XYZ file of C-alpha atoms in Angstrom:
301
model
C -31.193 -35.046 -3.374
C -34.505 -37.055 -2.441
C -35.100 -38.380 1.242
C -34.630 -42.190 -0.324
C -31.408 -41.324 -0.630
C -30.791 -40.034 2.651
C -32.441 -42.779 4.353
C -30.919 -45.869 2.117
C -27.381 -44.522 2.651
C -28.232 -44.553 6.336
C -29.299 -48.080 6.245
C -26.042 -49.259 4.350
C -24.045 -47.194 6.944
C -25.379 -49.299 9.481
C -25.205 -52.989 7.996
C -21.925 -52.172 6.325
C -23.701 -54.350 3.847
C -25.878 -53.321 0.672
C -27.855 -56.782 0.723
C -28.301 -56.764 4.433
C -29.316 -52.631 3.899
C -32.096 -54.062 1.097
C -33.451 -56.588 3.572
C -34.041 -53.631 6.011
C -35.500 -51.656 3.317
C -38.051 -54.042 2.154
C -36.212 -53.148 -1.786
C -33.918 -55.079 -4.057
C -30.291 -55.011 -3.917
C -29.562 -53.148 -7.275
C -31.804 -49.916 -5.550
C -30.189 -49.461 -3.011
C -26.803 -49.104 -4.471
C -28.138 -46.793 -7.549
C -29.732 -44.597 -4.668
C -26.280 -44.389 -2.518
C -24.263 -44.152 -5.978
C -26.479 -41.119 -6.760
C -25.851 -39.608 -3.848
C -22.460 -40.007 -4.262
C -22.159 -38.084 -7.373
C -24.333 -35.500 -6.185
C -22.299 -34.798 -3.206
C -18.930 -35.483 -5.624
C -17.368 -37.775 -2.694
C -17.482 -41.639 -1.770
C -19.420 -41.782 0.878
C -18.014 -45.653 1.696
C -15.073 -47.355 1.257
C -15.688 -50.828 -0.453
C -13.741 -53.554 0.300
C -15.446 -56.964 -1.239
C -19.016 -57.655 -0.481
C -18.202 -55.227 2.893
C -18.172 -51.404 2.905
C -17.575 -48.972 5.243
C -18.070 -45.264 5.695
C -15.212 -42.924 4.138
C -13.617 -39.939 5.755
C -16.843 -37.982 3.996
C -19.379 -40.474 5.344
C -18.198 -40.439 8.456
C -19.081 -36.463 8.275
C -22.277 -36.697 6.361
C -24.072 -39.940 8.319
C -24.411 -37.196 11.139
C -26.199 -34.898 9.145
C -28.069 -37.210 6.944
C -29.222 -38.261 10.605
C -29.972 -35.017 11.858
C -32.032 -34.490 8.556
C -34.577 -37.779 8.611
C -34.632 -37.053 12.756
C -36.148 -33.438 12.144
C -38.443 -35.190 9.281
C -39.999 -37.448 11.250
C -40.498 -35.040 14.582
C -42.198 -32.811 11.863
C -44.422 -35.999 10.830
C -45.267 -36.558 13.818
C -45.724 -33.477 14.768
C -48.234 -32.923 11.583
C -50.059 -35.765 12.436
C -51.090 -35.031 16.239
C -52.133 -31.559 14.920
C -54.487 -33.187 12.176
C -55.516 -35.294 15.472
C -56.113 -32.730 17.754
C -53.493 -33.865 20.000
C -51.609 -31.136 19.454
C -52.593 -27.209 19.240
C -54.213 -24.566 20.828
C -57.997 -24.932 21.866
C -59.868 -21.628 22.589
C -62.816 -21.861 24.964
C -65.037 -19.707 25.810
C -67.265 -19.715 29.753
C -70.464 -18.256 30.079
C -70.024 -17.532 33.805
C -72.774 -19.203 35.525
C -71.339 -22.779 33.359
C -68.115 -22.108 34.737
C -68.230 -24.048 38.036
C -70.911 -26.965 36.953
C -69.662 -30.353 37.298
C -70.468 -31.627 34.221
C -68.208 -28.925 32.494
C -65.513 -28.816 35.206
C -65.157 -32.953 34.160
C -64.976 -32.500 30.584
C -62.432 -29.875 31.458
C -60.285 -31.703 33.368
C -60.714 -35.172 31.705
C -59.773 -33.509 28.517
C -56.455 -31.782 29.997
C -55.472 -35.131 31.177
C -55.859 -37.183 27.535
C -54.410 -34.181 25.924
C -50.992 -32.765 27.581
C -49.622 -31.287 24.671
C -52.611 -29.162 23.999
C -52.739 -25.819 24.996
C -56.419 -25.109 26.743
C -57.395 -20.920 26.655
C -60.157 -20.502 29.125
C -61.898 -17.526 28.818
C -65.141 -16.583 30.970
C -67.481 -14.256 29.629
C -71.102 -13.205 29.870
C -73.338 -15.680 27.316
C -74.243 -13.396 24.869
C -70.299 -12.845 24.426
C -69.909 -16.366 24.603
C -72.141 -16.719 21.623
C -70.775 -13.456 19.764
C -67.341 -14.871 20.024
C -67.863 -18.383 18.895
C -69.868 -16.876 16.025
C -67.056 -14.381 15.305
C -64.682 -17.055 15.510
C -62.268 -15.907 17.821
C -62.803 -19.078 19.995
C -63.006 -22.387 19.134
C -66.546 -23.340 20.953
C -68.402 -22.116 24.301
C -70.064 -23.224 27.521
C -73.199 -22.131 27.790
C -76.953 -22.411 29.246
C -78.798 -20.238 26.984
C -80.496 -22.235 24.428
C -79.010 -21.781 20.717
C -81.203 -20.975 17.546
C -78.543 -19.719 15.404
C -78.601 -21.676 12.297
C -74.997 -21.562 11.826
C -74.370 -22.767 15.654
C -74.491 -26.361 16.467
C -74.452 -27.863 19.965
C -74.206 -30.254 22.423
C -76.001 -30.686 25.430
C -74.111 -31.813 28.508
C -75.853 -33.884 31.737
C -79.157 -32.037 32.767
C -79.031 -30.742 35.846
C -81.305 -29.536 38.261
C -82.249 -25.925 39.739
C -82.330 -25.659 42.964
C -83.482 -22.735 45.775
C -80.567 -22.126 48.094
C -80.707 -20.556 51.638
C -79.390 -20.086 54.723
C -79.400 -23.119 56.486
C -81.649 -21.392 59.532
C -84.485 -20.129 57.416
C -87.631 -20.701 58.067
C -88.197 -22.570 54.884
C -84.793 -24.765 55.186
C -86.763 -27.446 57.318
C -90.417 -27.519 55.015
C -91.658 -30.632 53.636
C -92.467 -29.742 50.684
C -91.976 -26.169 49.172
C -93.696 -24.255 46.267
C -93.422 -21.406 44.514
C -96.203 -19.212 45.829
C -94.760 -20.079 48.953
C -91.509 -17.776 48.633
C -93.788 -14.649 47.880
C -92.205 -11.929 49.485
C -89.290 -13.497 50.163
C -86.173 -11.259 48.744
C -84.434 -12.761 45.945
C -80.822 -12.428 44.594
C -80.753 -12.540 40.403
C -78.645 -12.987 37.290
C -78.256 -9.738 36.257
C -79.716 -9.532 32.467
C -77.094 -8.211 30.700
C -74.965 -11.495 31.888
C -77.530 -13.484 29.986
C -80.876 -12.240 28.562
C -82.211 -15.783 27.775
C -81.208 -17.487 30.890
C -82.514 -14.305 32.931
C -86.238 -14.031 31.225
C -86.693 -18.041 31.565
C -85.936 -17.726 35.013
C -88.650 -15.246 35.485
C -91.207 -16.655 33.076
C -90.942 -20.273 34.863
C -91.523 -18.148 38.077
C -94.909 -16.520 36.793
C -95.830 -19.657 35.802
C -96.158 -20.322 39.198
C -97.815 -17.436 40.551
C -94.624 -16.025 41.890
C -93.680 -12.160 40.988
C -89.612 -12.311 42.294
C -88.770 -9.768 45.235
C -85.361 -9.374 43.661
C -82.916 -7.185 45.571
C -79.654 -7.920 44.659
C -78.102 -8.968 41.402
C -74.876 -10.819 41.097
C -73.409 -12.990 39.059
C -69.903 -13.920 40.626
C -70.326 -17.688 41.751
C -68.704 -16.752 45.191
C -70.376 -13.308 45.806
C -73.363 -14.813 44.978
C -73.461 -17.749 47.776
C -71.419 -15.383 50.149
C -74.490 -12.946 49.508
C -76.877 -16.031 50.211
C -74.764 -17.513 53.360
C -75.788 -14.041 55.310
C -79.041 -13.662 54.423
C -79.639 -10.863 51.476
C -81.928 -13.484 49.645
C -82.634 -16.474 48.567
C -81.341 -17.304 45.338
C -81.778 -20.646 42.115
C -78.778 -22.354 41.861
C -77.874 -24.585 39.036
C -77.097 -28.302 40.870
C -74.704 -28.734 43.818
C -72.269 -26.941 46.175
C -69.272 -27.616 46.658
C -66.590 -26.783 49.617
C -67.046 -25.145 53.257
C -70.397 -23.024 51.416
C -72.215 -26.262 51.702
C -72.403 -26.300 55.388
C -73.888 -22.971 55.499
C -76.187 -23.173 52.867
C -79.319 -25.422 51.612
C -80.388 -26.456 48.377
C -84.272 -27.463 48.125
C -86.220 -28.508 45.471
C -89.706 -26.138 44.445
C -92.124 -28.511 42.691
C -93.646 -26.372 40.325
C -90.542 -24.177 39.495
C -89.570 -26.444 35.863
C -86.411 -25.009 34.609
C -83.839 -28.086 33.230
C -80.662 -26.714 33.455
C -78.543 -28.100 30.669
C -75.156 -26.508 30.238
C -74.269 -26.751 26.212
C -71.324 -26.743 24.306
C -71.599 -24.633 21.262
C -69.426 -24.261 18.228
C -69.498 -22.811 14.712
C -70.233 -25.462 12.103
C -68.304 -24.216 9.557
C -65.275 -23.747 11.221
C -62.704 -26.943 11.318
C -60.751 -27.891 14.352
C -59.475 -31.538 15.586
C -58.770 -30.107 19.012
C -62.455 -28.872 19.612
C -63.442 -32.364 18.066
C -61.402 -33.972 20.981
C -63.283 -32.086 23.278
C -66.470 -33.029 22.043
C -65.901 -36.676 22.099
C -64.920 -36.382 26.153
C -68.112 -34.375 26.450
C -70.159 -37.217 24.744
C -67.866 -39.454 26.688
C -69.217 -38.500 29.877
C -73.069 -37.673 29.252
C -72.938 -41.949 28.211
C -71.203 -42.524 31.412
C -73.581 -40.373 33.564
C -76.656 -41.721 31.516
C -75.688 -45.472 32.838
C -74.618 -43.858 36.171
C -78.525 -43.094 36.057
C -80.605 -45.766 34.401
């Protein structure tokens, strides 16, 4: 027993006429009725009653037209279903968050824009420090990664997201808050709160290389790298601290963001993935990541 034959007997069942069944089919006259007469023999029982040009379903057919149903039904679910997994709109898409990418905006939109086209897929977040990040999309136990470090594994590709810039946040009454213009020799002495190193190595030693470059050795006397420790930490004065772009909610009002002119450090969150490693969903996510760096760079020019 073949699926034609399932699906021809169902179309006879419903014209109660083999011509009118062929027309429906797209097929000639004489298939259709060798199909349904093989399935007949098959099965041992008429599944119609013919009476002239007319038939009609037996006792039998009557039975077997709801399974035959039930049997193209759970076919085409299971296309379907086959083909939104080979799209990516269906599946499971593991990704890991190097912390200090967790909150950015540009991330947070590809996020969300992503959960929005694609309902039925299921989205694992997983926040991690960014040499795990890397580790684990190398290991392949997630699908891609958010990062900031920059990549030079060779079997790593990326994709950066909208630069953003690095800021110095402070309390909004210090002393600097108010300055025209600030640079970095100007915060010497001036305690500082850091990204630990173990969090990220790469991010940590740019930070403090594009701070020598400056003249400016970092008082750093606090390390954190919890998003809301860190600006609760800021807000009441244990240091000053670079922040990646903007605030967001009541932590705005209480702290400033300025820009240093000489401290250079483009921050550009990346999404990272293992080459060799196939997977529609991830390439769903990708094209709403490319999505919105086009829509930012016209925002911008």
């Amino acid at each position: 027993m073949e699926l034609r034959h399932l699906r021809y007997f169902v179309a006879v069942a419903a014209t109660e006429n083999f011509s009118q069944a062929a027309l429906k089919l797209n097929v000639v006259q004489s298939a259709v009725s060798r199909q349904v007469r093989e399935l007949e023999l098959q099965l041992g029982c008429d599944l119609f009653d013919r009476i002239g040009k007319r038939v009609r379903l037996s006792a039998f057919g009557v039975q077997f037209l709801a399974q035959a149903q039930r049997i193209l039904a759970d076919v085409e679910q299971a296309r379907s279903h086959a083909v939104m997994v080979a799209k990516g709109q269906l599946g499971i898409l593991r990704v890991a968050l190097q912390v200090a990418a967790f909150d950015r905006p540009t991330v947070l939109r590809s996020i969300k824009l992503f959960k929005s086209e694609n309902p039925d897929v299921e989205l694992v977040l997983l926040p991690m420090g960014g040499e795990q990040v890397v580790e684990a999309v190398r290991s392949g136990s997630v699908d891609g990664g958010f990062v900031y470090a920059p990549m030079t594994y060779p079997e790593l590709a990326f994709e950066r997201l909208s630069p953003e810039e690095w800021l110095l946040a402070m309390p909004r009454g210090h002393r600097l808050a108010t300055m025209p213009e600030i640079c970095l020799r100007d915060l010497t002495g001036e305690p500082f709160i850091w990204l630990p190193r173990h969090v990220s190595p790469i991010l940590h030693d740019r930070m403090l290389a594009a701070c020598h470059n400056g003249g400016l050795v970092p008082n750093i006397v606090q390390t954190a790298s919890d998003r809301l420790l860190l600006l609760g930490l800021i807000e009441v004065g244990i240091g000053l601290c670079f922040l990646p772009g903007p605030i967001g909610g009541e932590r705005s009002k209480e702290i400033v963001l300025r820009h240093v002119s000489d401290f250079s450090l483009p921050a550009y969150p990346s999404f990272i993935w293992k080459q060799a490693a196939h997977s529609p969903t991830r390439q769903r996510l990708l094209e709403t990541i490319r999505r919105i760096k086009q829509e930012d760079a016209a925002a911008s020019a």
